Tab-separated table of C-alpha atoms and ligand atoms in Angstrom:
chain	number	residue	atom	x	y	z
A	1	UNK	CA	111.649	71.604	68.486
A	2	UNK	CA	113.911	68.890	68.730
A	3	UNK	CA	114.044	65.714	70.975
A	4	UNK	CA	116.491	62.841	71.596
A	5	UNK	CA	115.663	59.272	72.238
A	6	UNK	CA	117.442	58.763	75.399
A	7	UNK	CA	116.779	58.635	78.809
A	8	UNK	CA	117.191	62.013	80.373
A	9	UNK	CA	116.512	63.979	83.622
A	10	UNK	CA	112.949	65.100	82.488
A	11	UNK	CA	112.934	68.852	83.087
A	12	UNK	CA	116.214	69.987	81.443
A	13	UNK	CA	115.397	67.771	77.786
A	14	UNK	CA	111.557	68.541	76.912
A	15	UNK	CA	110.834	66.875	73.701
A	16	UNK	CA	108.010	67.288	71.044
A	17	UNK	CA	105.708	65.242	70.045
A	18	UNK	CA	102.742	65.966	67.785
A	19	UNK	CA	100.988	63.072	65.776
A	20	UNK	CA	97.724	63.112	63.654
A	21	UNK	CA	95.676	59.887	63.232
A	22	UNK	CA	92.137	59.065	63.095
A	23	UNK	CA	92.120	60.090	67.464
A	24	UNK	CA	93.709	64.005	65.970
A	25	UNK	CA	95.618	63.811	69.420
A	26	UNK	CA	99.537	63.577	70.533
A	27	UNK	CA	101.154	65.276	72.911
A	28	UNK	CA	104.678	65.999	74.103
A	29	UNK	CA	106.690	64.424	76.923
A	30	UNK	CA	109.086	66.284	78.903
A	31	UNK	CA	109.818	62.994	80.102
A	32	UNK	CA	113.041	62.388	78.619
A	33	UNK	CA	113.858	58.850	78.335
A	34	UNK	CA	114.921	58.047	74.392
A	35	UNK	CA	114.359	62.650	73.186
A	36	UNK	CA	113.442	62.350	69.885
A	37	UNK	CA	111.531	64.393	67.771
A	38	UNK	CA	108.080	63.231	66.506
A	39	UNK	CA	105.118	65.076	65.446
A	40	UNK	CA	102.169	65.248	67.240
A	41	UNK	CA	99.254	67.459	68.050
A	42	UNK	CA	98.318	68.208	71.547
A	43	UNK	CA	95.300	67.337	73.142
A	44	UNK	CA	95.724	66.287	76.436
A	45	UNK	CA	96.537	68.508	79.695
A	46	UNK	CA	99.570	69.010	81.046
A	47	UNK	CA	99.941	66.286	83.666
A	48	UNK	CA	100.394	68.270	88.072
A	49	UNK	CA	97.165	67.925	89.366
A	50	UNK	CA	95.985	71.225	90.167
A	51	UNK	CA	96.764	70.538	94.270
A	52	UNK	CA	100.191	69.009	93.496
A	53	UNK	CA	101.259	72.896	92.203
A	54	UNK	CA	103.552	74.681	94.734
A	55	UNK	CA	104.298	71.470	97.115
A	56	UNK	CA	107.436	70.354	97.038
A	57	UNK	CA	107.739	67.506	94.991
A	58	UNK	CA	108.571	63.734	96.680
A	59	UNK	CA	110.567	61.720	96.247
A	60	UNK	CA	110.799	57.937	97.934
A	61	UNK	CA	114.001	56.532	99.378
A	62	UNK	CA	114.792	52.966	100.913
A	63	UNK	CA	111.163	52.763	102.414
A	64	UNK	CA	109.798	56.446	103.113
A	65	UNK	CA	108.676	59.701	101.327
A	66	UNK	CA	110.545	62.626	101.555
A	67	UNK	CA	111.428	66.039	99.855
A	68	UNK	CA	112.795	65.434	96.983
A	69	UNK	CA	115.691	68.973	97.553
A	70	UNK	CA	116.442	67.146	100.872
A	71	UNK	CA	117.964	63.904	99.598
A	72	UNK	CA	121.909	63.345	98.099
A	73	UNK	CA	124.189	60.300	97.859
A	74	UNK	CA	127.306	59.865	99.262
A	75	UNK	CA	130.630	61.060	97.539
A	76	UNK	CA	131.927	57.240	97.690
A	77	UNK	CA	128.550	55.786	96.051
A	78	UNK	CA	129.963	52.726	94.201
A	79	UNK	CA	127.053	53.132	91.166
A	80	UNK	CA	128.020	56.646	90.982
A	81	UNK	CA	132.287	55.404	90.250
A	82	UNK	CA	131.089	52.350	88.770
A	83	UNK	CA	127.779	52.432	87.353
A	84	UNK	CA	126.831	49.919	89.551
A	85	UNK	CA	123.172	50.855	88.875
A	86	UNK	CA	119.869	49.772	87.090
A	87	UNK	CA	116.997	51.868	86.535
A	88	UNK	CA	113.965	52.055	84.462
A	89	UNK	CA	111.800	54.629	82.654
A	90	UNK	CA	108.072	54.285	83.261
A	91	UNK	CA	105.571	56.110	82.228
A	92	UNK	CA	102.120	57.139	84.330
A	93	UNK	CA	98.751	59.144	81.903
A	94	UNK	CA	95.728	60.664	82.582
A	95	UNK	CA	93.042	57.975	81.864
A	96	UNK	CA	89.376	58.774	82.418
A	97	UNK	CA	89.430	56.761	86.073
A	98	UNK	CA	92.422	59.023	87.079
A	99	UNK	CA	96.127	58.587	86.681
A	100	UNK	CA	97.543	54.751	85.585
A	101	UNK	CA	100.908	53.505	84.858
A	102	UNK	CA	101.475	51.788	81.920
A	103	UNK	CA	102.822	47.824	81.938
A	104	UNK	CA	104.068	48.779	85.388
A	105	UNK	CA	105.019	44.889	86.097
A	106	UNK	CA	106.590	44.256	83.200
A	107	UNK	CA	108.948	47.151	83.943
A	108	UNK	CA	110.083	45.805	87.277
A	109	UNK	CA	110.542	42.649	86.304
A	110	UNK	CA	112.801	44.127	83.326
A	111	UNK	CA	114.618	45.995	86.828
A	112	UNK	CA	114.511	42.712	88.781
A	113	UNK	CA	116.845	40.871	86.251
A	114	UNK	CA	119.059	43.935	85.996
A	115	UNK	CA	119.050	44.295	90.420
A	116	UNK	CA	119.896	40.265	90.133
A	117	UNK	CA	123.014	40.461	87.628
A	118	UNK	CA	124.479	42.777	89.889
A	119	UNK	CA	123.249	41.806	92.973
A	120	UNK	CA	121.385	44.660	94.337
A	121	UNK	CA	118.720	43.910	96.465
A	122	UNK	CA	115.142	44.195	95.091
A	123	UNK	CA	111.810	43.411	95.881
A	124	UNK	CA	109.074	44.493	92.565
A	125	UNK	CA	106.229	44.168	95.168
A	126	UNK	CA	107.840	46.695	96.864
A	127	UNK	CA	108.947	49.052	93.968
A	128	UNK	CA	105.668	48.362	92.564
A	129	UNK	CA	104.098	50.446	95.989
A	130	UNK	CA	106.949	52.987	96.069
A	131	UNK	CA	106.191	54.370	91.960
A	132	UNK	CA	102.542	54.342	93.281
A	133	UNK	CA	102.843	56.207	96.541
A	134	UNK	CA	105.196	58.554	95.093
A	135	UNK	CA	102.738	59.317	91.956
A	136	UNK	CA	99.707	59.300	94.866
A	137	UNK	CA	102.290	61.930	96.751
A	138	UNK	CA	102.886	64.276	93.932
A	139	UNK	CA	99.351	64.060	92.763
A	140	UNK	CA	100.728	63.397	89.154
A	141	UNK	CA	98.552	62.660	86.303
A	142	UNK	CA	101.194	61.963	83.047
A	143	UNK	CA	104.209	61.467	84.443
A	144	UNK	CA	107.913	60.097	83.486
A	145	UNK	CA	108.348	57.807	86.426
A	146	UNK	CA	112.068	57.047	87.343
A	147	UNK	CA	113.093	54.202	90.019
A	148	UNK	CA	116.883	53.760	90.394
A	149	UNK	CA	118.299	50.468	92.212
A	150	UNK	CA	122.186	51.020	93.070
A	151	UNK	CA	124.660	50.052	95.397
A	152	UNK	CA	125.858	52.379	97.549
A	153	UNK	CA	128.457	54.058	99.827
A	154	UNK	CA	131.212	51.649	101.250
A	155	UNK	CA	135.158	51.225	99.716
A	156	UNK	CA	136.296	51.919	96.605
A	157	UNK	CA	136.645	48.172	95.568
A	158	UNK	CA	134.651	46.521	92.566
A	159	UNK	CA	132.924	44.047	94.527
A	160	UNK	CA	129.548	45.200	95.305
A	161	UNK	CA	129.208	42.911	98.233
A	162	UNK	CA	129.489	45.146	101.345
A	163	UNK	CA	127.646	48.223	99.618
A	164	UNK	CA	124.586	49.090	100.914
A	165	UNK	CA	121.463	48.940	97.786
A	166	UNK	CA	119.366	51.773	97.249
A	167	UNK	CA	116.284	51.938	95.956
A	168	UNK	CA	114.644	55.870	95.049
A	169	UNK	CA	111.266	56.599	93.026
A	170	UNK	CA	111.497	60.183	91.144
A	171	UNK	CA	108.187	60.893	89.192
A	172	UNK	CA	108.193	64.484	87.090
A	173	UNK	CA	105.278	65.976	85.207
A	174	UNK	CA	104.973	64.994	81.852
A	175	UNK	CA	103.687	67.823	79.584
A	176	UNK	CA	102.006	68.943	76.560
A	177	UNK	CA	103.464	71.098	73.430
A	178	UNK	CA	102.705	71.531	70.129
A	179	UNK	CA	103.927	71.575	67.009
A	180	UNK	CA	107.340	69.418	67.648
A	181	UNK	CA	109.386	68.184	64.706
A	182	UNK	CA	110.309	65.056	63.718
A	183	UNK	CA	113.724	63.267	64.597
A	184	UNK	CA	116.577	63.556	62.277
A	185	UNK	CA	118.627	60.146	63.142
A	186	UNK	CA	122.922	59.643	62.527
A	187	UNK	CA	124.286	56.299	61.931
A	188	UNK	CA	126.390	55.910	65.280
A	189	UNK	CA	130.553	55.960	64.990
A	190	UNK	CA	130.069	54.008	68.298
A	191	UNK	CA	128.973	50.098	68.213
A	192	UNK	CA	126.102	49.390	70.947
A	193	UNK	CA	127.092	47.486	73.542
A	194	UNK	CA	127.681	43.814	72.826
A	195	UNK	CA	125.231	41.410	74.610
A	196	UNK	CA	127.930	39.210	75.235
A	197	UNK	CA	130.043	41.942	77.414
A	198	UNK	CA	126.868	43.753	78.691
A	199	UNK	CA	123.641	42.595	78.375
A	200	UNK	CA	120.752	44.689	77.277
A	201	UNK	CA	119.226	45.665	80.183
A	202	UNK	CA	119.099	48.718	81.688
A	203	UNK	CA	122.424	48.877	83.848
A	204	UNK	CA	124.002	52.460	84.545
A	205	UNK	CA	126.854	52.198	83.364
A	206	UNK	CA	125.968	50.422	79.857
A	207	UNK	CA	124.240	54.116	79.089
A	208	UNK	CA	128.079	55.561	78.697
A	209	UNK	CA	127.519	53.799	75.262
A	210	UNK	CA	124.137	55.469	74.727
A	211	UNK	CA	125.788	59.304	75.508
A	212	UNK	CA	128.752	58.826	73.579
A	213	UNK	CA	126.523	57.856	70.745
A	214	UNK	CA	124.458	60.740	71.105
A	215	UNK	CA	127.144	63.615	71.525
A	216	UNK	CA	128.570	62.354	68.519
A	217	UNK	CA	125.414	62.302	66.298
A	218	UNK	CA	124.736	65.605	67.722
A	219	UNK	CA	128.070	67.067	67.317
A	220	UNK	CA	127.114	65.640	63.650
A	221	UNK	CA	123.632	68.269	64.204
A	222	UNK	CA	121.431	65.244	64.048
A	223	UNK	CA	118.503	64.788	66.983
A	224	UNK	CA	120.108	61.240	67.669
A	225	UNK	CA	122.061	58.396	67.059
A	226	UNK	CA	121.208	54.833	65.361
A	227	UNK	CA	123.264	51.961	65.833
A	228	UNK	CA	124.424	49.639	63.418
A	229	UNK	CA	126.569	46.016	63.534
A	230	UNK	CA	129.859	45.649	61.795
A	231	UNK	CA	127.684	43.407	59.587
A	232	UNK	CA	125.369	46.669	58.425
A	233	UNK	CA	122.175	45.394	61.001
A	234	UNK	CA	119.882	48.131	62.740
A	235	UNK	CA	120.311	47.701	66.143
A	236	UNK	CA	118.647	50.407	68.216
A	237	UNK	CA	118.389	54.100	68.838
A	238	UNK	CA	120.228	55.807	71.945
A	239	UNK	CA	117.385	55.281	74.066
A	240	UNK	CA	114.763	53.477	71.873
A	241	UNK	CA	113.648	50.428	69.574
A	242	UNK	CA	113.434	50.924	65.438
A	243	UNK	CA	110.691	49.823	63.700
A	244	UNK	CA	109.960	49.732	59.436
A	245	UNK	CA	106.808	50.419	57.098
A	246	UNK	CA	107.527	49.024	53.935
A	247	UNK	CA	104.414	48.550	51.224
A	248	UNK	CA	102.033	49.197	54.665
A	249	UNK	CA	104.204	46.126	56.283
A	250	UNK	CA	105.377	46.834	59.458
A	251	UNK	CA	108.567	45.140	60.807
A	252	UNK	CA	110.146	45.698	64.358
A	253	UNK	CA	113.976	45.800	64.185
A	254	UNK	CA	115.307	42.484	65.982
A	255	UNK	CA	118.893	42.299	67.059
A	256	UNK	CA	120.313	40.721	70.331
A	257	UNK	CA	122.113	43.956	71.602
A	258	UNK	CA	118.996	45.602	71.340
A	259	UNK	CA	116.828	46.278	74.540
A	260	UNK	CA	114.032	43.967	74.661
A	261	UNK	CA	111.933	47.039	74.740
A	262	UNK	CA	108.070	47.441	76.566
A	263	UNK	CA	107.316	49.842	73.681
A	264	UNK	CA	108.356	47.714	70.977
A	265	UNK	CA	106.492	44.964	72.658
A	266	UNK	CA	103.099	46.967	72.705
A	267	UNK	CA	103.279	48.067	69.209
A	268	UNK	CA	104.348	44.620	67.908
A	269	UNK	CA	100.643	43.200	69.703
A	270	UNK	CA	98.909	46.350	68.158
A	271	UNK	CA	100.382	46.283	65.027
A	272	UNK	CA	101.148	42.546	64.253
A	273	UNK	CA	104.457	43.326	63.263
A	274	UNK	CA	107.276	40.779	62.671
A	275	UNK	CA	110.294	40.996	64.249
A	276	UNK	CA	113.162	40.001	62.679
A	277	UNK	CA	117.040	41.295	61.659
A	278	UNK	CA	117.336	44.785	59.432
A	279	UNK	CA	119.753	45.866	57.363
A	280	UNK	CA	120.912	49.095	57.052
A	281	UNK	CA	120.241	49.136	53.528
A	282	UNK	CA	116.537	47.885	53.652
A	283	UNK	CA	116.064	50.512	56.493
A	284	UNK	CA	116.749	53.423	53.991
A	285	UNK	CA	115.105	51.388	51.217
A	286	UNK	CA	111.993	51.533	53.971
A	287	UNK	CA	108.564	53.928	53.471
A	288	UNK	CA	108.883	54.841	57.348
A	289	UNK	CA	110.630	54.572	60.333
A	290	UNK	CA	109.885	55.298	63.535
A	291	UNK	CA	111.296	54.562	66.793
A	292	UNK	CA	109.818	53.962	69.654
A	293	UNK	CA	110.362	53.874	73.781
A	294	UNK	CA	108.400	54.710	76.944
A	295	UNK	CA	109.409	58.196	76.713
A	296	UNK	CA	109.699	58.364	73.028
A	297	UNK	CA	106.244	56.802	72.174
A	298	UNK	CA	105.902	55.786	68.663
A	299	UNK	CA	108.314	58.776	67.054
A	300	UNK	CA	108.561	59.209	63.396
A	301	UNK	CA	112.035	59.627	61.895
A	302	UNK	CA	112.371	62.401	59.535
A	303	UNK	CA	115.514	61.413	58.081
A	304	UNK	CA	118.526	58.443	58.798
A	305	UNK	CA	121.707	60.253	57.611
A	306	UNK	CA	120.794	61.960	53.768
A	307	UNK	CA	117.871	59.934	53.517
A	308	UNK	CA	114.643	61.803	54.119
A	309	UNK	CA	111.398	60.086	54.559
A	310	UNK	CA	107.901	61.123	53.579
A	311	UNK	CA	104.413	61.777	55.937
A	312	UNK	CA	104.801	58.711	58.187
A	313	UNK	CA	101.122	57.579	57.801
A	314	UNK	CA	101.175	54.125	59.242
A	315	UNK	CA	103.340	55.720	61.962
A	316	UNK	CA	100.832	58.407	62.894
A	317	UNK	CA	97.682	56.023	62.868
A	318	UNK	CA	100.058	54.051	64.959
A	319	UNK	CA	101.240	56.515	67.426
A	320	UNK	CA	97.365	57.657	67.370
A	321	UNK	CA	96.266	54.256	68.712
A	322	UNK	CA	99.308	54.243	71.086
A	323	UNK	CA	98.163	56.830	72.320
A	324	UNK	CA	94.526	55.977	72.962
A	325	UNK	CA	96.149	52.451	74.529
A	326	UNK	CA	97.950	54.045	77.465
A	327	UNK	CA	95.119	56.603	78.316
A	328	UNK	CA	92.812	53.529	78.677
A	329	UNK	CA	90.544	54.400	75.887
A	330	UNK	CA	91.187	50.604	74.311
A	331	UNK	CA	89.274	48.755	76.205
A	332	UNK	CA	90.875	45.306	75.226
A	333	UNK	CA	94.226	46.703	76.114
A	334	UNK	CA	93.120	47.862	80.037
A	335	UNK	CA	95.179	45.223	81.423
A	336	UNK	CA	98.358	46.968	80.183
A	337	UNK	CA	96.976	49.649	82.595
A	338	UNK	CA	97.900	49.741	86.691
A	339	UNK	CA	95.501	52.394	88.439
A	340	UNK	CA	97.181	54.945	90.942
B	401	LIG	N1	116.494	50.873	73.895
B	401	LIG	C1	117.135	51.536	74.868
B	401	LIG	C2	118.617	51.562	74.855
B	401	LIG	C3	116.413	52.196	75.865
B	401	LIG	O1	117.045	52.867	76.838
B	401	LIG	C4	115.007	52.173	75.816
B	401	LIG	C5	114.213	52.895	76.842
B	401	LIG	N2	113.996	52.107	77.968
B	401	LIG	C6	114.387	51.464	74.792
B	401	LIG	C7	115.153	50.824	73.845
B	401	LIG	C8	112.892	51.349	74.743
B	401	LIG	O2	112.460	50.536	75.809
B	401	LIG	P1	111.030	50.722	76.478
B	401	LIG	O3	110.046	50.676	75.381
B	401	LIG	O4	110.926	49.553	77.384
B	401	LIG	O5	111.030	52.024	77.183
């Protein structure tokens, strides 16, 4: 089955994930953000509560709960001409004190910075108790959490003064599958985004880049797209951060139009791994690479263009131990964890 690395509505884009490592657990996300293939085997269950099934899920919007079929934008939604948006991709598991989401603050304050550039109003305190109430409402266990901050109906002018701002929580089930394969990657036609036009955070309308990227790599029939610099540096994936395992060295990609991603973060602290500028060149020269992202996980890469890699084995013992981090079974890594 294949997956992309990008951020995507979570029930149309299930991707797989199956992993081995010394834990013999993975699962798959339907979650979406970053669909890319990896390889992992399933062990957990799949994440609606039994008493969430057959209630219509919630959804929370400007301050209140409601049914998620009941709520639409306006046709003249500046974010929805403009992009005038900025939203994150969280991700809630099954932990054995019941559901938590994982580095919940640092994922707001990631939002904050975006909500600030473009002046949307936004308070994380607030967010932080509308991604809780709405996992509490849908009784979710995993779950691909999805706030969106953007300004809203008004004129048709650029100025987003005189727009209302929006702020919605979406959470979906995450769930398990077996036997996925792993990502096949294309070196993006398209540059990423420059920092110094738009900043790498995660704004709307900056993700134009992202799908371009990907309908080009999978118009190629790759999984997913990896950007590269006119100067031949890794950047990024669509949707996630690329890592490298070379002579059981691992080395997090590090380039400045590259989202500072949560993922890459966690891995770097449970892995040690430098971070510092890649080369195309030393990428395919690597013994792994894998991507990683909240939706993603730590995902092996299969291949980067003709270049096939082998069995990913620091990759799966690292995926492994992601994967025992965000279900809480690390107990020096619990304050990563926010309960529900
Ligand atoms: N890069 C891009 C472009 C992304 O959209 C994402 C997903 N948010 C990532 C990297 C990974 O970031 P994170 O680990 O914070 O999800």
């Amino acid at each position: 089955m294949s997956v992309t690395l990008e951020e995507r509505a979570v029930d149309s884009s299930p991707f797989a994930q199956r992993a081995t490592g010394e834990a013999g657990r993975g699962y798959e996300a339907r979650s979406a953000e970053a669909g890319m293939t990896i390889e992992k085997e399933a062990a957990h269950q799949p994440s609606p509560s039994p008493a969430a099934k057959g209630r219509e899920p919630k959804l929370w919007f400007d301050g209140e709960l409601h049914d998620a079929s009941a709520q639409q934008a306006a046709l003249d939604t500046h974010a929805l001409h403009y992009g005038s948006g900025v939203f994150e991709g969280i991700r809630a598991y099954a932990t054995a004190d019941g559901a938590a989401v994982f580095r919940l603050p640092e994922h707001l304050e990631r939002m904050r910075r975006g909500t600030e550039l473009l002046g949307l109003a936004f308070d994380p305190a607030q967010a932080t108790e509308a991604v809780l109430a709405t996992l509490r409402a849908n009784g979710h266990r995993d779950a691909y959490v999805r706030p969106l901050a953007w300004a809203g109906e008004g004129n048709f002018g650029l100025d987003v003064e005189g727009h209302k701002s929006h702020l919605m929580v979406a959470t979906t089930a995450t769930q398990v599958h077996l036997n996925g394969t792993r990502a096949r990657i294309g070196v993006s036609r398209w540059r990423r985004n420059p920092a110094d036009s738009l900043p790498p955070l995660k704004l709307c309308g900056a993700y134009v880049n992202s799908i371009l990227a990907k309908r080009e790599a999978k118009a190629r029939g790759f999984d997913e797209a990896l950007f590269v610099d006119a100067d031949g540096r890794v950047v990024e994936c669509t949707g996630a951060n690329v890592f490298i395992v070379k002579d059981g060295r691992v080395t997090a990609v590090e380039h400045r139009d590259a989202l500072p991603g949560i993922t890459r973060d966690t891995v770097m602290a449970l892995s040690g791994a430098a971070a510092r500028a890649v080369s195309l060149d030393e990428l395919r020269d690597a013994d792994e690479v894998f991507a990683c992202g909240t939706a993603a996980e730590v995902a092996p890469i299969a291949e980067v263009e003709d270049r096939r890699y082998g069995a990913n084995p620091v990759t799966r013992e690292l995926a492994a131990l992601y994967a025992r981090v965000v279900r809480g079974e690390e107990t020096s890594r619990l304050a990563w964890l926010t309960p529900v």
